[in-house]
Short mmCIF file of C-alpha atoms and ligand atoms in Angstrom, two decimals:
data_model
loop_
_atom_site.label_atom_id
_atom_site.label_comp_id
_atom_site.label_asym_id
_atom_site.label_seq_id
_atom_site.Cartn_x
_atom_site.Cartn_y
_atom_site.Cartn_z
CA MET A 41 -99.59 -85.50 56.45
CA ASN A 42 -97.44 -84.86 59.46
CA LYS A 43 -99.43 -82.83 61.95
CA TYR A 44 -96.79 -80.10 62.28
CA LEU A 45 -96.55 -79.76 58.54
CA GLN A 46 -100.32 -79.62 58.25
CA GLN A 47 -100.36 -76.81 60.80
CA LEU A 48 -97.68 -74.92 58.88
CA VAL A 49 -99.68 -75.21 55.64
CA SER A 50 -102.77 -73.85 57.43
CA LEU A 51 -100.85 -71.06 59.14
CA SER A 52 -99.26 -70.02 55.87
CA GLN A 53 -102.65 -69.90 54.17
CA ILE A 54 -104.08 -67.84 57.07
CA ASP A 55 -101.14 -65.40 56.89
CA GLN A 56 -101.61 -65.03 53.15
CA LYS A 57 -105.25 -64.13 53.70
CA ILE A 58 -104.38 -61.64 56.49
CA ASP A 59 -101.88 -59.93 54.20
CA SER A 60 -104.43 -59.64 51.41
CA TYR A 61 -106.78 -57.39 53.40
CA ALA A 62 -104.74 -54.17 53.52
CA PRO A 63 -104.30 -53.89 49.72
CA ARG A 64 -107.98 -54.80 49.25
CA ILE A 65 -109.08 -52.05 51.62
CA GLU A 66 -106.61 -49.63 50.04
CA SER A 67 -107.96 -50.24 46.52
CA ILE A 68 -111.57 -49.79 47.74
CA ASN A 69 -110.69 -46.48 49.40
CA ARG A 70 -108.74 -45.39 46.35
CA ASN A 71 -111.89 -45.37 44.24
CA LEU A 72 -113.62 -43.16 46.87
CA GLN A 73 -110.61 -40.82 47.02
CA LEU A 74 -110.58 -40.45 43.22
CA LYS A 75 -114.18 -39.14 43.29
CA LYS A 76 -113.33 -36.80 46.18
CA ASP A 77 -110.35 -35.52 44.21
CA GLU A 78 -112.60 -34.85 41.25
CA ILE A 79 -114.85 -32.66 43.42
CA ILE A 80 -111.86 -30.78 44.77
CA ALA A 81 -110.62 -30.12 41.24
CA ILE A 82 -114.12 -28.87 40.19
CA ASP A 83 -114.25 -26.56 43.26
CA GLU A 84 -110.90 -25.14 42.29
CA ASN A 85 -112.19 -24.54 38.77
CA ILE A 86 -115.36 -22.81 40.02
CA GLU A 87 -113.26 -20.55 42.21
CA LYS A 88 -111.10 -19.67 39.26
CA VAL A 89 -114.14 -18.85 37.11
CA ASP A 90 -115.54 -16.70 39.95
CA ASN A 91 -112.32 -14.78 40.16
CA GLU A 92 -112.29 -14.23 36.40
CA ILE A 93 -115.92 -12.98 36.56
CA SER A 94 -115.05 -10.51 39.34
CA GLU A 95 -112.10 -9.31 37.28
CA LEU A 96 -114.36 -8.82 34.23
CA LYS A 97 -116.87 -6.92 36.36
CA ALA A 98 -114.14 -4.65 37.62
CA GLN A 99 -113.13 -4.00 33.99
CA ILE A 100 -116.73 -3.13 33.16
CA ALA A 101 -116.95 -0.73 36.11
CA ASN A 102 -113.74 0.90 34.97
CA THR A 103 -115.02 1.22 31.35
CA ASN A 104 -118.30 2.69 32.69
CA SER A 105 -116.37 5.44 34.49
CA HIS A 106 -114.62 6.19 31.21
CA ILE A 107 -118.04 6.40 29.49
CA ASN A 108 -119.10 8.98 32.07
CA GLU A 109 -115.97 10.98 31.39
CA PHE A 110 -116.56 10.87 27.63
CA ASN A 111 -120.20 11.91 28.03
CA ALA A 112 -119.15 14.82 30.23
CA LYS A 113 -116.58 15.81 27.70
CA ILE A 114 -119.07 15.73 24.81
CA LYS A 115 -121.47 17.92 26.82
CA GLU A 116 -118.68 20.34 27.61
CA ILE A 117 -117.66 20.54 23.95
CA SER A 118 -121.14 21.29 22.76
CA LYS A 119 -121.38 24.04 25.38
CA LYS A 120 -118.14 25.51 24.13
CA THR A 121 -119.23 25.21 20.51
CA SER A 122 -122.24 27.37 21.12
CA ALA A 123 -120.04 30.03 22.65
CA VAL A 124 -117.28 30.26 20.04
CA LYS A 125 -117.59 32.28 16.86
CA SER A 126 -114.58 31.63 14.58
CA GLU A 127 -114.69 28.91 11.99
CA LYS A 128 -111.28 27.63 13.05
CA GLU A 129 -112.37 27.18 16.69
CA ILE A 130 -115.54 25.43 15.67
CA LYS A 131 -113.55 23.02 13.47
CA ALA A 132 -111.19 22.24 16.32
CA LEU A 133 -114.04 21.61 18.71
CA ASN A 134 -115.81 19.39 16.14
CA LEU A 135 -112.67 17.30 15.80
CA GLU A 136 -112.45 16.95 19.59
CA GLU A 137 -116.11 15.99 19.72
CA ASP A 138 -115.65 13.35 17.03
CA LEU A 139 -112.75 11.84 18.95
CA ALA A 140 -114.75 11.74 22.17
CA LYS A 141 -117.71 10.10 20.36
CA ASP A 142 -115.36 7.46 18.88
CA GLN A 143 -113.97 6.74 22.34
CA LEU A 144 -117.47 6.52 23.75
CA GLU A 145 -118.50 4.03 21.03
CA ALA A 146 -115.38 1.96 21.57
CA ALA A 147 -116.03 1.91 25.35
CA ASN A 148 -119.61 0.75 24.79
CA GLU A 149 -118.38 -2.04 22.47
CA GLU A 150 -115.85 -3.06 25.07
CA ILE A 151 -118.62 -3.38 27.65
CA ASN A 152 -120.67 -5.56 25.30
CA ARG A 153 -117.59 -7.69 24.73
CA LEU A 154 -116.89 -8.05 28.41
CA GLU A 155 -120.49 -8.93 29.16
CA ARG A 156 -120.44 -11.66 26.50
CA ILE A 157 -117.35 -13.15 28.19
CA ILE A 158 -119.14 -13.04 31.56
CA ASP A 159 -122.09 -14.84 30.06
CA SER A 160 -119.86 -17.60 28.77
CA LYS A 161 -118.04 -17.80 32.11
CA ASN A 162 -121.39 -18.12 33.90
CA GLU A 163 -122.39 -20.92 31.52
CA LEU A 164 -119.11 -22.71 32.26
CA LYS A 165 -119.72 -22.26 35.99
CA SER A 166 -123.17 -23.80 35.83
CA GLU A 167 -121.78 -26.75 33.84
CA LEU A 168 -119.18 -27.24 36.51
CA GLU A 169 -121.78 -27.04 39.28
CA MET A 170 -123.95 -29.62 37.48
CA LYS A 171 -120.99 -32.00 37.10
CA LYS A 172 -120.17 -31.52 40.80
CA THR A 173 -123.69 -32.43 41.79
CA GLN A 174 -123.58 -35.58 39.66
CA ILE A 175 -120.31 -36.68 41.25
CA GLN A 176 -121.62 -35.87 44.74
CA ASN A 177 -124.68 -38.06 44.05
CA SER A 178 -122.56 -40.94 42.80
CA LEU A 179 -120.17 -40.43 45.73
CA GLU A 180 -123.00 -41.09 48.17
CA GLY A 181 -123.68 -44.44 46.51
CA ILE A 182 -119.97 -45.32 46.41
CA SER A 183 -119.55 -44.34 50.07
CA ASN A 184 -122.30 -46.74 51.08
CA GLU A 185 -120.83 -49.53 48.93
CA VAL A 186 -117.34 -48.91 50.39
CA ALA A 187 -118.67 -48.98 53.95
CA ASP A 188 -120.37 -52.33 53.20
CA GLU A 189 -117.30 -53.80 51.56
CA ILE A 190 -115.02 -52.72 54.36
CA LYS A 191 -117.46 -54.06 56.91
CA ALA A 192 -117.43 -57.46 55.12
CA ILE A 193 -113.65 -57.50 55.03
CA ASP A 194 -113.45 -56.62 58.69
CA ASP A 195 -115.81 -59.43 59.60
CA GLU A 196 -113.88 -61.88 57.49
CA ARG A 197 -110.62 -60.63 58.95
CA SER A 198 -111.68 -61.04 62.56
CA LYS A 199 -112.74 -64.62 61.77
CA ILE A 200 -109.35 -65.35 60.25
CA TYR A 201 -107.61 -63.80 63.29
CA ASP A 202 -109.64 -66.10 65.55
CA GLN A 203 -108.58 -69.09 63.43
CA LYS A 204 -104.92 -68.02 63.62
CA GLU A 205 -105.09 -67.58 67.36
CA LYS A 206 -106.53 -71.07 67.84
CA LEU A 207 -103.95 -72.58 65.50
CA LEU A 208 -101.00 -70.78 67.23
CA ALA A 209 -102.16 -71.96 70.64
CA ASP A 210 -101.90 -75.48 69.35
CA MET A 211 -98.54 -75.17 67.57
CA ASN A 212 -95.06 -76.12 68.63
CA GLN A 213 -93.05 -73.02 69.48
CA LYS A 214 -89.87 -74.20 67.80
CA ILE A 215 -91.67 -74.92 64.53
CA LEU A 216 -93.35 -71.55 64.75
CA THR A 217 -90.05 -69.76 65.20
CA PHE A 218 -88.62 -71.70 62.24
CA TYR A 219 -91.56 -70.60 60.11
CA GLU A 220 -91.29 -66.95 61.14
CA LYS A 221 -87.64 -66.99 60.28
CA ILE A 222 -88.35 -68.14 56.72
CA ARG A 223 -91.30 -65.76 56.44
CA LYS A 224 -89.04 -62.82 57.17
CA TRP A 225 -87.51 -63.11 53.67
CA ALA A 226 -90.00 -65.36 51.87
CA LYS A 227 -93.08 -63.37 53.03
CA ASN A 228 -96.16 -65.27 51.88
CA THR A 229 -94.23 -67.99 50.18
CA ALA A 230 -92.63 -69.46 53.30
CA VAL A 231 -94.61 -72.68 52.81
CA VAL A 232 -95.05 -73.73 49.21
CA PRO A 233 -96.31 -76.83 47.38
CA VAL A 234 -94.23 -79.04 45.21
CA ARG A 235 -95.64 -79.30 41.69
CA LYS A 236 -94.08 -81.31 38.84
CA GLN A 237 -91.25 -82.16 41.28
CA ALA A 238 -90.32 -78.48 41.54
CA CYS A 239 -90.37 -76.04 44.47
CA TYR A 240 -93.17 -73.51 43.95
CA GLY A 241 -91.15 -70.78 45.71
CA CYS A 242 -87.94 -70.84 43.64
CA PHE A 243 -89.22 -73.09 40.82
CA MET A 244 -86.09 -75.28 40.98
CA LYS A 245 -86.30 -79.02 40.42
CA ILE A 246 -86.25 -81.10 43.61
CA ASN A 247 -83.92 -84.18 43.59
CA ASP A 248 -85.51 -87.63 43.82
CA LYS A 249 -84.39 -88.31 47.39
CA THR A 250 -85.89 -85.05 48.80
CA TYR A 251 -88.99 -85.54 46.67
CA ALA A 252 -89.59 -89.01 48.05
CA HIS A 253 -89.28 -87.53 51.49
CA ILE A 254 -91.84 -84.84 50.67
CA ILE A 255 -94.30 -87.38 49.28
CA LYS A 256 -94.09 -89.41 52.41
CA SER A 257 -94.68 -86.12 54.28
CA ASP A 258 -94.05 -87.55 57.73
CA ASP A 259 -91.54 -84.76 58.42
CA ILE A 260 -90.98 -81.08 57.68
CA THR A 261 -88.78 -80.79 54.54
CA THR A 262 -87.27 -77.63 53.23
CA CYS A 263 -86.26 -76.85 49.62
CA PRO A 264 -82.51 -77.67 49.17
CA HIS A 265 -82.22 -74.62 46.85
CA CYS A 266 -84.07 -71.84 48.68
CA GLY A 267 -84.97 -73.18 52.14
CA ARG A 268 -88.73 -72.77 51.92
CA ILE A 269 -90.92 -75.37 53.65
CA LEU A 270 -92.30 -77.79 51.11
CA TYR A 271 -95.39 -79.91 51.06
CA LYS A 272 -97.15 -82.23 48.60
CA GLU A 273 -100.63 -81.09 47.71
CA THR A 274 -103.26 -83.80 48.13
CA THR A 275 -105.61 -82.55 45.45
CA GLN A 276 -103.27 -81.35 42.76
CA GLU A 277 -100.90 -83.14 40.31
ZN1 ZN B 421 -87.15 -73.60 46.59
#
């Protein structure tokens, strides 16, 4: 193969590798971020449950103050009852006492109900905290894995950059400019193989004359349809 063409094929393979690192790193970091997001969501849930528990406790305190009022009232009524004489007054006070006792009972039931809700909220909270601990533990492992993977990619990347630098130093500037111009629109398919007599960039059939030229590969040939640089693979087809 023509030396310049060989260099272009190598350069294009190097550029393809270089471009593959960013999405690889991104997808590795995405897994880590997903776990972190899970923890944030759990923290938000725990905070919500805490607020609900505080609200329930405030309701209990409020109901307790009502209970005190009802108790005071019942005491007051019984004091009055011992003082009055008429049947009618006693009846009225008894009615009032019954009402206060009903209210007291209802308030006590309400406190029981609120306490049961608090119990279930506390259960939910400990479940959330357990789940958070589990995720934190797995996060530690994942963080280490991610650090290792990124380190490996970085090492590989710096090797590829070295290769590219060496190759560029050796390349003809005009050919390089030509390649960069195609790469601007063709991205990683600026240099493509010909397979089954078709361009592997645009997949159009190459005419016999151009194809013969490519097979000889003593020059740089571009696809007559799309303009990509073409080469004949030595191992395939
Ligand atoms: Zn083409």
